[in-house]
Amino acid sequence: METTMKPKVIVGLGSCGIAAGASKTYNKIEALMTAGLLDCELSKTSCVGMCYKEPLVEVHDQNGWVMYGDMTEDKVEEILKRHIIDNEIVADMAVRSELHKGTEDAFFEGQVRIALRNCGHINPESLEEAEKHDAYKAIRSILETGMDAPTLIQKVLDSGLRGRGGGGFPTGLKWRFAAQSKGDEKYIICNADEGDPGAFMDRSLLEGDPHAVLEGMMIGGFAIGASAGVIYCRAEYPLAIKRLNIAIGQAKAKGYLGNNVFGREGFSFDIYVKEGAGAFVCGEETALIASIEGQRGMPRKRPPFPAVSGLWQKPTNINNVETWANIPWIINNGPAAYAAYGTEKSKGTKVFALTGKIKNGGLVEVPMGITINDIIFKLGGGIQNGKKFKAVQLGGPSGGCIPAELGNTIVDYDSVNATGAIMGSGGMVVMDESTCMIDLAKFFLHFTQDESCGKCTFCRIGTKRMLEILERITEGKGEPEDIQKLEALAYQIKNNSLCGLGQTAPNPVLTTLRYFRHEYEAHIFDKKCPAKVCKPLLHYHIDQEACTGCTVCAKKCPVNAIDGDRKQPHLINQEICIQCGECFTVCKFDAVTVD
C-alpha cells in the first residue's frame, strides 16, 4: 500500500531572512498548522544566498521541491494552501524548483558551492541533518585510517587552497610552519571578525553550517598538534554565535569534541567562542590574539609569526571561516577535485557578498577565474533601475575600486592585485553612474581612520590628513595641489604602517585617483560633482517652461529660497539656496534641474 509523503515546509531563518520578516512568516505557518488549516511538517534552515528574495520558503512533497520567494506573512497562507491543499505550483512566486524552471535559476548558474554546500539546505541547529550531509566524515576518516599529520598537510597543499580571509597565503604551508614549531601546547583560531562594510560571507557560513567550521578546525588541530581552538566572532553576529554554541554543545555531547575524539587516544580537541567587541583592527591576526588574551586589540611587529609564538606565546594557526569550511570537503573529495576549479595560482572557489547598486544582492560562490562582469551581470542580474555599471569596490576598506572598463578582469589573486584592489575576504560593492567616486573614497577612508587603533603615527594621523583633504574637495574647497598631497600621504602610510589595516587604508583613494582622476579634477578645478552627489557643489534651477507654479517646492524649501506666484514659474535665489535638494525631490513635473 502506497503512503503519501507528508509535505515539509522549510523557512529560511538566516539574519537576512529574519530582517525581511521570515520569523513572522514562520510563526504564521505554525499558527496555520495549530488551527488545522495546514497539515505539514515545519523546519528551518539558513541563508541559501538569495538574500534579495527573502523571506524564502521551500516546500517538499511527493512531487519534489519548490522554493518560493518574497514569502511575507501576508502571502504565505495563500501560497501554501494552493500548493499543499490544491496541489498547485504557484509559478510566478517559485524562484527555484526541481519540477520546472524557476524565476531565479540564473542566480545559481555558474556557481560551484563548496564552502556554502550545506547553507540553506540543512537545519543548522541539527547535528543529525549535518551528519546526513557528511559532517565529521572527514575527521573520522583521518583518525580511523591512521593518516599522519604530514600526509594530511600535503593534501591541503596539493589542493592549492589559499587563505580566504584576504591574505591569500597557502593554507597547507601555514599549517606546516605551525606543525614544525616546537611546543607542548598549540592552538587553532578561527578568525570570524568580519568587519568590512558590505561583507557577510562568514556570518552566513556560521549561521548556515557551523559544524563544517568546527570540523575544519578539528582537522587543522590534528595537523599541527593542537588540542584547543578558539572562534573569535564579533558580538554583532548574535545568531551566528548562538548556532556555533549549539553546534559545539552537540559535538561535545556526541564525543566529537573533548578528550579522545571519536575514542582515539592521543587526540583531544576542544573549541570555545570568544566574542569580539567589533574593532576592525582585530581582523589582523596579532591584534586578534591580543584581544583573546584580554589585552587591547593592537597589532605587534612580526616576526615572531603566530606559527612560532601566537596565543599565550604558543604556536598558533589562524584561518578564517571560509578557509575552515573548505577543509572537510577537500579531505572527503580529494585535493585534485578542489584543484580542478580555478586558475593555475588560485585554486578552488571563492564566496562573494554582492551589495550596492546590484539587482540580486546576496551571497554567491564561484570558481576562481570567473570574470567580474559574469558575477555582476549573470549571477547578480546587472545594475538596478537600468543604470550603467560604473565600478566595483573589491576587498572592502582595504581594497580598491575596479572600473567598469576592467570588468573582464578574472577573479584570482594576481589579476585582482594588478588592478590595485585586493581580493580581500569577498565583499563586492557595486556602484552605478550615480556614485561619486570621491565621496566613496571618503566613506571608506572615514571607516579606516575611525577604526585605526592609533598605534602607528602614519596610520593614526596620516589617514586623518587624507580624510581632511577629501572632505575639503567634496565641499568645493579643493586646491590644485591636493591630488599630489593625497598620493604622497598614501604611499607614506602604505610603506610605514605596522599592520595590514594601515598599509591598505589608502587603497580606495589610490584606485579612484588611478581610474577616476577626472572626477577629482572636476571637483577641484570646475567646482562640480559629475555624479551630482556632493551637495556644496550642486546648483538647482527651475525650468521656466516646465514649472506649473504649483508652489510645492516653495513650501518645502527650508530657507525660503524659492519665489513666485501661484500658477506662475518660480525662481531659486542662489544666494540663499543651501543645496539641500528638497525642491528636486518634491517636484512632480521634473521642472527642477541640477548641475
Coordinates of C-alpha atoms in Angstrom, one line a residue:
M1 CA 0.0 0.0 0.0
E2 CA 1.4 3.4 -1.0
T3 CA 1.9 6.0 1.6
T4 CA 1.6 9.7 0.8
M5 CA 4.6 11.8 1.9
K6 CA 3.6 14.5 4.4
P7 CA 4.6 17.9 2.9
K8 CA 7.6 19.5 4.6
V9 CA 7.9 23.3 4.7
I10 CA 11.3 24.9 5.4
V11 CA 11.7 28.6 6.2
G12 CA 15.0 30.4 5.7
L13 CA 15.9 31.9 9.1
G14 CA 19.3 33.4 8.5
S15 CA 19.9 37.0 9.5
C16 CA 18.8 38.3 6.1
G17 CA 15.6 36.3 6.1
I18 CA 14.8 37.4 9.7
A19 CA 15.4 41.0 8.7
A20 CA 12.9 40.6 5.8
G21 CA 10.3 39.2 8.1
A22 CA 10.9 35.4 8.0
S23 CA 10.3 35.0 11.7
K24 CA 6.7 36.3 11.2
T25 CA 6.3 34.0 8.2
Y26 CA 7.5 31.0 10.3
N27 CA 5.1 32.0 13.1
K28 CA 2.2 32.3 10.6
I29 CA 2.8 28.8 9.3
E30 CA 2.9 27.5 12.9
A31 CA -0.4 29.2 13.6
L32 CA -2.0 27.7 10.4
M33 CA -0.8 24.2 11.5
T34 CA -2.1 24.7 15.0
A35 CA -5.5 25.8 13.7
G36 CA -5.7 22.7 11.5
L37 CA -5.6 24.7 8.3
L38 CA -2.3 23.2 7.1
D39 CA -1.1 19.6 7.5
C40 CA 2.7 19.6 7.1
E41 CA 6.0 19.4 8.9
L42 CA 7.8 22.6 9.6
S43 CA 11.5 23.2 9.8
K44 CA 14.1 25.9 9.3
T45 CA 17.3 26.5 7.5
S46 CA 19.6 29.4 7.0
C47 CA 20.5 31.7 4.0
V48 CA 20.8 30.0 0.6
G49 CA 22.4 33.2 -0.7
M50 CA 19.3 34.6 -2.4
C51 CA 19.0 37.5 0.0
Y52 CA 17.2 39.7 -2.4
K53 CA 14.2 37.3 -2.5
E54 CA 13.9 36.8 1.3
P55 CA 11.8 35.5 3.0
L56 CA 12.3 32.2 1.3
V57 CA 10.0 29.2 1.9
E58 CA 10.7 25.7 0.5
V59 CA 8.0 23.0 0.1
H60 CA 8.9 19.3 -0.2
D61 CA 6.2 16.8 -1.1
Q62 CA 5.9 13.6 -3.1
N63 CA 6.3 15.5 -6.4
G64 CA 9.6 17.2 -5.5
W65 CA 10.6 20.6 -4.0
V66 CA 9.7 24.2 -4.8
M67 CA 11.3 27.3 -3.3
Y68 CA 9.1 30.4 -3.1
G69 CA 10.5 33.9 -2.7
D70 CA 9.2 37.1 -1.1
M71 CA 7.0 35.0 1.2
T72 CA 6.0 37.6 3.7
E73 CA 3.5 36.9 6.4
D74 CA 0.6 38.2 4.3
K75 CA 1.4 36.0 1.3
V76 CA 2.3 32.7 2.9
E77 CA -1.1 31.4 3.7
E78 CA -2.5 31.7 0.2
I79 CA 0.6 30.2 -1.5
L80 CA 0.9 27.2 0.9
K81 CA -2.8 26.4 0.7
R82 CA -2.6 26.5 -3.1
H83 CA 0.5 24.3 -3.1
I84 CA -0.3 21.8 -0.4
I85 CA -4.1 21.6 -0.5
D86 CA -4.9 22.4 -4.1
N87 CA -1.6 20.7 -5.4
E88 CA -0.9 23.8 -7.5
I89 CA 2.6 25.2 -8.0
V90 CA 2.4 29.0 -7.9
A91 CA 4.8 29.5 -10.8
D92 CA 5.2 33.3 -10.6
M93 CA 6.4 33.0 -7.0
A94 CA 8.6 30.0 -7.5
V95 CA 12.2 31.1 -7.5
R96 CA 13.7 27.6 -7.8
S97 CA 12.2 24.2 -8.4
E98 CA 13.2 20.7 -9.5
L99 CA 9.8 20.4 -11.2
H100 CA 10.1 23.3 -13.7
K101 CA 12.1 26.4 -14.4
G102 CA 12.3 28.9 -11.6
T103 CA 12.3 32.6 -12.0
E104 CA 15.8 32.9 -10.4
D105 CA 17.6 29.9 -11.8
A106 CA 20.2 32.3 -13.4
F107 CA 21.4 33.3 -9.9
F108 CA 22.8 29.7 -9.3
E109 CA 24.0 29.1 -12.8
G110 CA 27.8 29.2 -12.8
Q111 CA 28.0 28.8 -9.0
V112 CA 30.0 25.9 -7.5
R113 CA 29.1 25.6 -3.9
I114 CA 31.8 24.0 -1.8
A115 CA 32.1 26.3 1.3
L116 CA 28.4 27.0 1.0
R117 CA 27.5 23.4 0.2
N118 CA 25.1 23.0 3.1
C119 CA 23.9 26.5 3.7
G120 CA 20.2 26.8 3.0
H121 CA 19.9 23.0 2.7
I122 CA 20.1 21.8 6.3
N123 CA 18.8 22.9 9.7
P124 CA 21.9 24.5 11.2
E125 CA 20.8 23.6 14.7
S126 CA 20.5 19.9 13.9
L127 CA 23.6 17.7 14.1
E128 CA 21.6 14.8 12.7
E129 CA 20.9 16.7 9.5
A130 CA 24.5 17.9 9.3
E131 CA 25.7 14.3 9.5
K132 CA 23.4 13.3 6.7
H133 CA 25.4 15.8 4.7
D134 CA 28.8 14.4 5.7
A135 CA 29.5 16.4 8.8
Y136 CA 32.5 14.9 10.7
K137 CA 33.0 12.3 8.0
A138 CA 36.5 13.7 7.1
I139 CA 37.9 13.9 10.6
R140 CA 36.5 10.4 11.4
S141 CA 38.2 9.1 8.2
I142 CA 41.5 10.7 9.2
L143 CA 41.5 9.1 12.6
E144 CA 40.2 5.7 11.6
T145 CA 42.6 5.2 8.7
G146 CA 45.6 6.3 10.7
M147 CA 46.5 9.2 8.4
D148 CA 49.5 11.1 9.8
A149 CA 49.9 14.8 10.1
P150 CA 52.5 15.3 7.2
T151 CA 50.2 13.4 4.8
L152 CA 47.2 15.5 5.8
I153 CA 49.1 18.7 5.4
Q154 CA 50.3 17.6 2.0
K155 CA 46.7 17.0 0.9
V156 CA 45.9 20.6 1.8
L157 CA 49.0 21.8 -0.1
D158 CA 48.0 19.7 -3.1
S159 CA 44.6 21.3 -3.2
G160 CA 46.0 24.7 -3.7
L161 CA 43.8 26.2 -1.1
R162 CA 44.9 29.7 -0.1
G163 CA 43.6 31.7 2.9
R164 CA 40.2 33.2 2.1
G165 CA 40.5 36.0 4.7
G166 CA 42.3 38.3 2.2
G167 CA 46.0 37.5 2.5
G168 CA 45.8 34.5 0.2
F169 CA 48.7 32.7 1.9
P170 CA 48.8 28.9 1.0
T171 CA 46.9 27.2 3.8
G172 CA 48.9 24.0 3.8
L173 CA 52.2 25.9 4.1
K174 CA 50.8 27.9 7.0
W175 CA 49.9 24.6 8.7
R176 CA 53.3 23.1 8.1
F177 CA 55.0 26.1 9.8
A178 CA 52.9 25.6 12.9
A179 CA 53.3 21.8 12.8
Q180 CA 57.1 22.2 12.7
S181 CA 57.2 24.7 15.7
K182 CA 58.2 23.1 19.0
G183 CA 55.7 23.4 21.9
D184 CA 53.8 21.4 24.4
E185 CA 50.7 23.4 23.6
K186 CA 49.4 24.7 20.3
Y187 CA 46.3 26.5 19.3
I188 CA 43.9 26.8 16.3
I189 CA 42.0 30.0 15.8
C190 CA 39.1 30.7 13.5
N191 CA 39.0 34.4 12.5
A192 CA 35.3 35.3 12.3
D193 CA 35.9 39.0 13.0
E194 CA 34.3 40.0 9.7
G195 CA 34.4 43.8 9.7
D196 CA 34.3 45.0 6.1
P197 CA 31.2 47.2 5.3
G198 CA 29.1 45.1 2.9
A199 CA 30.6 41.8 3.8
F200 CA 28.6 38.9 5.3
M201 CA 30.2 35.7 4.0
D202 CA 31.5 34.5 7.3
R203 CA 28.3 35.3 9.1
S204 CA 26.2 33.3 6.6
L205 CA 28.5 30.3 6.9
L206 CA 28.5 30.3 10.6
E207 CA 24.7 30.7 10.7
G208 CA 24.1 28.1 8.0
D209 CA 26.7 25.3 8.6
P210 CA 28.6 25.7 11.9
H211 CA 29.6 22.0 12.0
A212 CA 31.7 22.4 8.8
V213 CA 33.7 25.1 10.5
L214 CA 34.2 23.1 13.7
E215 CA 35.3 20.0 11.7
G216 CA 37.7 22.1 9.7
M217 CA 39.3 23.4 12.9
M218 CA 39.5 19.8 14.3
I219 CA 41.3 18.7 11.1
G220 CA 43.7 21.7 11.4
G221 CA 44.2 20.9 15.1
F222 CA 45.2 17.3 14.3
A223 CA 47.6 18.5 11.5
I224 CA 49.6 20.9 13.7
G225 CA 49.3 19.0 17.0
A226 CA 46.9 21.5 18.7
S227 CA 44.4 20.5 21.4
A228 CA 42.3 23.6 21.6
G229 CA 40.6 26.0 19.2
V230 CA 39.1 29.5 19.6
I231 CA 36.5 31.0 17.3
Y232 CA 36.9 34.8 17.5
C233 CA 33.5 36.1 16.4
R234 CA 32.2 39.7 16.5
A235 CA 29.4 40.2 19.0
E236 CA 27.3 41.9 16.3
Y237 CA 26.6 38.4 15.0
P238 CA 24.3 37.0 17.8
L239 CA 22.7 34.4 15.6
A240 CA 26.0 33.1 14.4
I241 CA 27.3 32.9 18.0
K242 CA 24.1 31.2 19.1
R243 CA 24.3 28.5 16.4
L244 CA 28.0 28.0 17.0
N245 CA 27.4 27.3 20.7
I246 CA 24.6 25.0 19.9
A247 CA 26.9 23.1 17.5
I248 CA 29.7 22.9 20.0
G249 CA 27.4 21.6 22.6
Q250 CA 26.0 18.9 20.2
A251 CA 29.5 17.9 19.2
K252 CA 30.7 17.6 22.8
A253 CA 27.6 15.5 23.7
K254 CA 28.4 13.0 20.9
G255 CA 32.1 12.8 21.8
Y256 CA 33.2 14.6 18.7
L257 CA 34.9 17.3 20.8
G258 CA 36.7 16.9 24.1
N259 CA 39.1 14.1 25.3
N260 CA 40.0 11.3 22.9
V261 CA 38.0 12.4 19.9
F262 CA 36.0 9.5 18.4
G263 CA 37.6 7.3 21.0
R264 CA 41.1 7.8 19.6
E265 CA 43.6 8.1 22.4
G266 CA 46.1 10.8 21.9
F267 CA 43.9 13.3 20.1
S268 CA 41.8 15.6 22.2
F269 CA 40.4 18.8 20.9
D270 CA 38.0 21.4 22.3
I271 CA 36.6 24.7 20.9
Y272 CA 35.1 27.7 22.5
V273 CA 33.8 31.0 21.2
K274 CA 35.3 34.4 22.1
E275 CA 33.1 37.4 21.3
G276 CA 34.9 40.4 19.9
A277 CA 33.8 44.0 20.5
G278 CA 33.6 45.0 16.9
A279 CA 37.1 46.6 16.4
F280 CA 38.0 46.3 12.7
V281 CA 41.7 46.1 13.6
C282 CA 41.1 42.8 15.4
G283 CA 40.7 41.1 12.0
E284 CA 44.5 41.4 11.9
E285 CA 45.9 38.2 13.5
T286 CA 48.2 39.7 16.1
A287 CA 45.6 42.2 17.2
L288 CA 43.1 39.3 17.4
I289 CA 45.4 37.3 19.5
A290 CA 45.9 40.2 21.9
S291 CA 42.1 40.6 22.2
I292 CA 41.6 36.9 23.1
E293 CA 44.3 37.3 25.8
G294 CA 42.3 40.2 27.3
Q295 CA 44.6 42.9 26.0
R296 CA 43.7 45.9 23.9
G297 CA 43.4 44.8 20.3
M298 CA 46.5 46.3 18.7
P299 CA 48.9 44.6 16.2
R300 CA 52.5 43.8 17.0
K301 CA 55.6 43.5 14.9
R302 CA 56.4 40.2 13.2
P303 CA 58.5 38.1 13.4
P304 CA 57.9 36.1 15.5
F305 CA 54.8 35.0 13.5
P306 CA 51.9 33.3 15.3
A307 CA 53.0 29.9 13.9
V308 CA 56.0 30.3 16.3
S309 CA 54.6 32.5 19.0
G310 CA 50.9 33.2 18.9
L311 CA 48.1 32.8 21.5
W312 CA 49.7 32.7 25.0
Q313 CA 53.1 32.7 23.2
K314 CA 52.4 29.2 21.9
P315 CA 52.5 28.1 18.3
T316 CA 49.1 29.1 16.7
N317 CA 47.5 28.7 13.3
I318 CA 44.8 31.2 12.2
N319 CA 42.5 30.8 9.3
N320 CA 39.2 32.5 8.5
V321 CA 35.7 30.9 8.5
E322 CA 35.6 30.2 4.7
T323 CA 39.0 28.5 4.7
W324 CA 38.0 26.2 7.5
A325 CA 34.7 25.3 5.8
N326 CA 36.6 24.2 2.7
I327 CA 38.8 21.7 4.6
P328 CA 36.4 18.8 5.2
W329 CA 35.2 18.9 1.5
I330 CA 38.9 18.7 0.4
I331 CA 39.5 15.7 2.6
N332 CA 36.3 13.9 1.6
N333 CA 36.6 14.6 -2.2
G334 CA 40.4 14.7 -2.6
P335 CA 42.8 17.6 -3.3
A336 CA 42.6 17.1 -7.0
A337 CA 38.8 17.6 -7.1
Y338 CA 39.3 21.0 -5.4
A339 CA 42.3 22.0 -7.6
A340 CA 40.2 21.2 -10.7
Y341 CA 38.5 24.5 -10.1
G342 CA 40.1 27.9 -10.5
T343 CA 43.3 29.1 -12.2
E344 CA 46.9 28.0 -12.0
K345 CA 47.8 30.0 -9.0
S346 CA 44.3 30.5 -7.5
K347 CA 42.6 27.1 -7.0
G348 CA 39.1 26.3 -5.9
T349 CA 36.1 28.6 -5.3
K350 CA 35.5 32.0 -3.6
V351 CA 32.4 33.3 -1.8
F352 CA 31.4 36.8 -2.6
A353 CA 28.8 39.1 -0.9
L354 CA 27.1 41.2 -3.6
T355 CA 25.9 44.5 -2.3
G356 CA 25.3 48.0 -3.6
K357 CA 23.5 49.0 -6.8
I358 CA 23.0 45.5 -8.0
K359 CA 19.7 43.8 -8.6
N360 CA 20.4 40.4 -7.0
G361 CA 22.1 41.3 -3.7
G362 CA 23.2 38.2 -1.8
L363 CA 25.9 35.5 -1.5
V364 CA 27.5 33.6 -4.4
E365 CA 30.2 31.0 -4.6
V366 CA 32.1 30.9 -7.9
P367 CA 35.2 29.2 -9.3
M368 CA 38.3 31.3 -9.3
G369 CA 38.8 32.6 -12.9
I370 CA 35.3 33.8 -13.5
T371 CA 35.2 37.5 -14.6
I372 CA 33.8 40.4 -12.6
N373 CA 31.3 41.0 -15.3
D374 CA 30.0 37.5 -15.1
I375 CA 29.4 37.8 -11.4
I376 CA 27.7 41.1 -11.7
F377 CA 25.6 40.6 -14.8
K378 CA 24.9 36.8 -15.0
L379 CA 24.6 36.0 -11.3
G380 CA 23.8 39.4 -9.9
G381 CA 21.3 40.3 -12.6
G382 CA 23.0 43.6 -13.5
I383 CA 22.5 47.1 -12.2
Q384 CA 19.4 48.4 -10.5
N385 CA 17.0 50.8 -12.3
G386 CA 18.6 50.3 -15.7
K387 CA 21.6 52.5 -14.8
K388 CA 25.2 52.0 -16.0
F389 CA 27.8 49.9 -14.2
K390 CA 30.5 52.3 -13.1
A391 CA 32.8 50.4 -10.7
V392 CA 33.1 47.7 -8.1
Q393 CA 34.8 48.0 -4.7
L394 CA 36.5 44.8 -4.0
G395 CA 38.2 43.9 -0.8
G396 CA 36.4 46.4 1.5
P397 CA 38.1 49.4 3.1
S398 CA 41.4 47.7 2.4
G399 CA 40.6 47.0 -1.2
G400 CA 40.1 49.3 -4.2
C401 CA 37.8 50.4 -6.9
I402 CA 37.9 48.5 -10.2
P403 CA 36.2 50.5 -13.1
A404 CA 33.7 49.1 -15.5
E405 CA 36.2 49.0 -18.3
L406 CA 38.1 46.4 -16.4
G407 CA 35.0 44.3 -15.9
N408 CA 36.5 41.4 -17.8
T409 CA 39.3 41.0 -15.2
I410 CA 39.2 37.5 -13.9
V411 CA 38.8 36.9 -10.2
D412 CA 42.0 35.5 -8.9
Y413 CA 44.6 36.8 -6.5
D414 CA 47.2 38.0 -9.1
S415 CA 44.7 39.6 -11.6
V416 CA 42.8 41.5 -8.9
N417 CA 46.0 42.7 -7.3
A418 CA 47.2 44.0 -10.7
T419 CA 44.2 46.4 -10.7
G420 CA 45.3 48.0 -7.4
A421 CA 42.5 46.3 -5.5
I422 CA 42.7 43.1 -3.4
M423 CA 40.5 40.0 -3.2
G424 CA 40.0 40.6 0.5
S425 CA 37.5 38.4 2.3
G426 CA 35.0 38.7 -0.5
G427 CA 33.0 41.9 -0.2
M428 CA 31.9 43.2 -3.6
V429 CA 30.2 46.6 -3.5
V430 CA 28.7 47.5 -6.9
M431 CA 28.4 51.2 -8.0
D432 CA 26.4 52.8 -10.8
E433 CA 26.7 56.2 -12.6
S434 CA 25.1 58.0 -9.6
T435 CA 28.1 57.2 -7.4
C436 CA 30.6 59.9 -6.7
M437 CA 34.0 58.2 -6.5
I438 CA 35.5 60.8 -4.2
D439 CA 32.5 60.5 -1.9
L440 CA 33.0 56.7 -1.9
A441 CA 36.7 57.0 -1.2
K442 CA 35.9 59.4 1.6
F443 CA 33.4 56.9 3.1
F444 CA 36.0 54.0 3.2
L445 CA 38.8 56.3 4.5
H446 CA 36.5 57.6 7.2
F447 CA 35.9 54.0 8.2
T448 CA 39.6 53.0 8.4
Q449 CA 40.5 56.3 10.1
D450 CA 37.8 55.7 12.7
E451 CA 38.9 52.1 13.1
S452 CA 42.7 52.8 13.4
C453 CA 44.0 51.5 16.8
G454 CA 46.2 54.6 16.9
K455 CA 49.5 52.7 17.5
C456 CA 51.2 53.9 14.3
T457 CA 51.7 57.6 13.6
F458 CA 51.3 57.2 9.9
C459 CA 48.0 55.3 10.2
R460 CA 46.6 57.4 13.1
I461 CA 47.5 60.8 11.7
G462 CA 48.1 60.2 8.0
T463 CA 44.7 58.8 7.3
K464 CA 43.2 61.8 9.2
R465 CA 45.1 64.2 7.0
M466 CA 43.9 62.3 3.8
L467 CA 40.3 62.4 5.1
E468 CA 40.5 66.2 5.7
I469 CA 41.7 66.7 2.1
L470 CA 38.9 64.6 0.7
E471 CA 36.3 66.4 2.8
R472 CA 37.6 69.7 1.5
I473 CA 37.4 68.5 -2.1
T474 CA 33.8 67.4 -1.7
E475 CA 32.9 70.7 -0.1
G476 CA 34.2 72.7 -3.1
K477 CA 37.3 73.9 -1.4
G478 CA 39.8 71.6 -3.1
E479 CA 43.1 73.1 -4.3
P480 CA 45.2 72.0 -7.3
E481 CA 48.0 70.5 -5.1
D482 CA 45.6 68.3 -3.2
I483 CA 45.9 65.4 -5.6
Q484 CA 49.7 65.3 -5.2
K485 CA 49.3 65.6 -1.4
L486 CA 46.9 62.6 -1.4
E487 CA 49.3 60.5 -3.4
A488 CA 52.3 61.4 -1.2
L489 CA 50.4 60.7 2.0
A490 CA 49.1 57.4 0.6
Y491 CA 52.5 56.0 -0.1
Q492 CA 53.9 57.1 3.2
I493 CA 51.1 55.4 5.0
K494 CA 51.4 52.2 2.9
N495 CA 55.1 52.0 3.4
N496 CA 55.3 52.8 7.1
S497 CA 52.2 51.4 8.9
L498 CA 52.7 48.4 11.2
C499 CA 49.8 46.2 10.1
G500 CA 47.6 45.4 7.1
L501 CA 44.9 47.9 8.1
G502 CA 47.2 50.9 7.8
Q503 CA 49.2 49.5 4.9
T504 CA 46.0 49.1 2.8
A505 CA 43.9 52.1 4.1
P506 CA 44.9 54.3 1.2
N507 CA 43.8 51.8 -1.5
P508 CA 40.4 53.2 -2.1
V509 CA 41.9 56.7 -2.7
L510 CA 44.8 55.4 -4.8
T511 CA 42.5 53.4 -7.1
T512 CA 39.9 56.2 -7.5
L513 CA 42.8 58.5 -8.4
R514 CA 44.1 56.0 -10.8
Y515 CA 40.8 55.3 -12.7
F516 CA 38.7 58.4 -11.9
R517 CA 41.2 61.2 -11.7
H518 CA 38.9 63.3 -13.9
E519 CA 36.3 63.3 -11.1
Y520 CA 38.9 64.7 -8.7
E521 CA 39.8 67.4 -11.3
A522 CA 36.2 68.3 -11.9
H523 CA 35.7 68.8 -8.1
I524 CA 38.8 70.8 -7.7
F525 CA 39.0 72.9 -10.9
D526 CA 35.4 73.1 -12.1
K527 CA 33.8 73.0 -8.7
K528 CA 31.4 70.4 -10.0
C529 CA 30.4 66.9 -8.9
P530 CA 29.8 64.9 -12.1
A531 CA 27.7 62.4 -10.3
K532 CA 25.7 65.2 -8.7
V533 CA 26.2 63.8 -5.2
C534 CA 28.3 66.4 -3.3
K535 CA 25.7 69.0 -2.3
P536 CA 28.0 72.0 -1.8
L537 CA 28.9 71.7 -5.5
L538 CA 25.4 71.5 -6.8
H539 CA 23.3 74.2 -8.2
Y540 CA 19.5 73.9 -8.5
H541 CA 17.4 75.7 -11.2
I542 CA 13.8 75.8 -12.2
D543 CA 12.9 75.3 -15.8
Q544 CA 10.6 78.2 -16.5
E545 CA 8.7 76.3 -19.3
A546 CA 8.2 73.2 -17.2
C547 CA 7.2 74.9 -14.0
T548 CA 3.4 75.0 -13.3
G549 CA 3.6 77.2 -10.3
C550 CA 2.2 74.6 -8.0
T551 CA 4.2 76.1 -5.1
V552 CA 5.1 72.7 -3.6
C553 CA 8.8 73.4 -3.9
A554 CA 8.4 76.8 -2.3
K555 CA 6.5 75.4 0.7
K556 CA 9.1 72.6 1.2
C557 CA 12.2 74.9 0.9
P558 CA 13.6 75.1 4.5
V559 CA 15.2 78.6 3.9
N560 CA 12.5 80.2 1.7
A561 CA 14.9 80.5 -1.3
I562 CA 12.1 80.0 -3.9
D563 CA 10.0 82.9 -5.1
G564 CA 7.0 83.0 -7.4
D565 CA 3.2 83.5 -7.6
R566 CA 0.8 80.6 -7.8
K567 CA 0.4 79.2 -11.3
Q568 CA 3.5 81.2 -12.4
P569 CA 7.0 79.9 -13.0
H570 CA 9.2 80.1 -9.9
L571 CA 12.8 81.1 -9.3
I572 CA 15.5 79.9 -6.9
N573 CA 17.5 82.6 -5.2
Q574 CA 21.1 81.2 -5.5
E575 CA 22.4 83.4 -2.7
I576 CA 20.0 81.9 -0.2
C577 CA 19.9 78.3 -1.5
I578 CA 21.7 75.7 0.7
Q579 CA 21.7 72.9 -1.9
C580 CA 19.6 70.6 0.2
G581 CA 17.8 69.2 -2.9
E582 CA 14.4 69.2 -1.3
C583 CA 12.9 71.1 -4.3
F584 CA 14.3 68.5 -6.7
T585 CA 12.8 65.7 -4.6
V586 CA 9.3 67.0 -4.3
C587 CA 8.8 68.4 -7.8
K588 CA 6.3 66.2 -9.7
F589 CA 6.8 67.9 -13.1
D590 CA 10.6 67.5 -13.5
A591 CA 10.9 71.3 -13.5
V592 CA 13.8 71.4 -11.1
T593 CA 17.2 70.7 -12.6
V594 CA 20.6 70.2 -11.0
D595 CA 24.1 70.8 -12.4

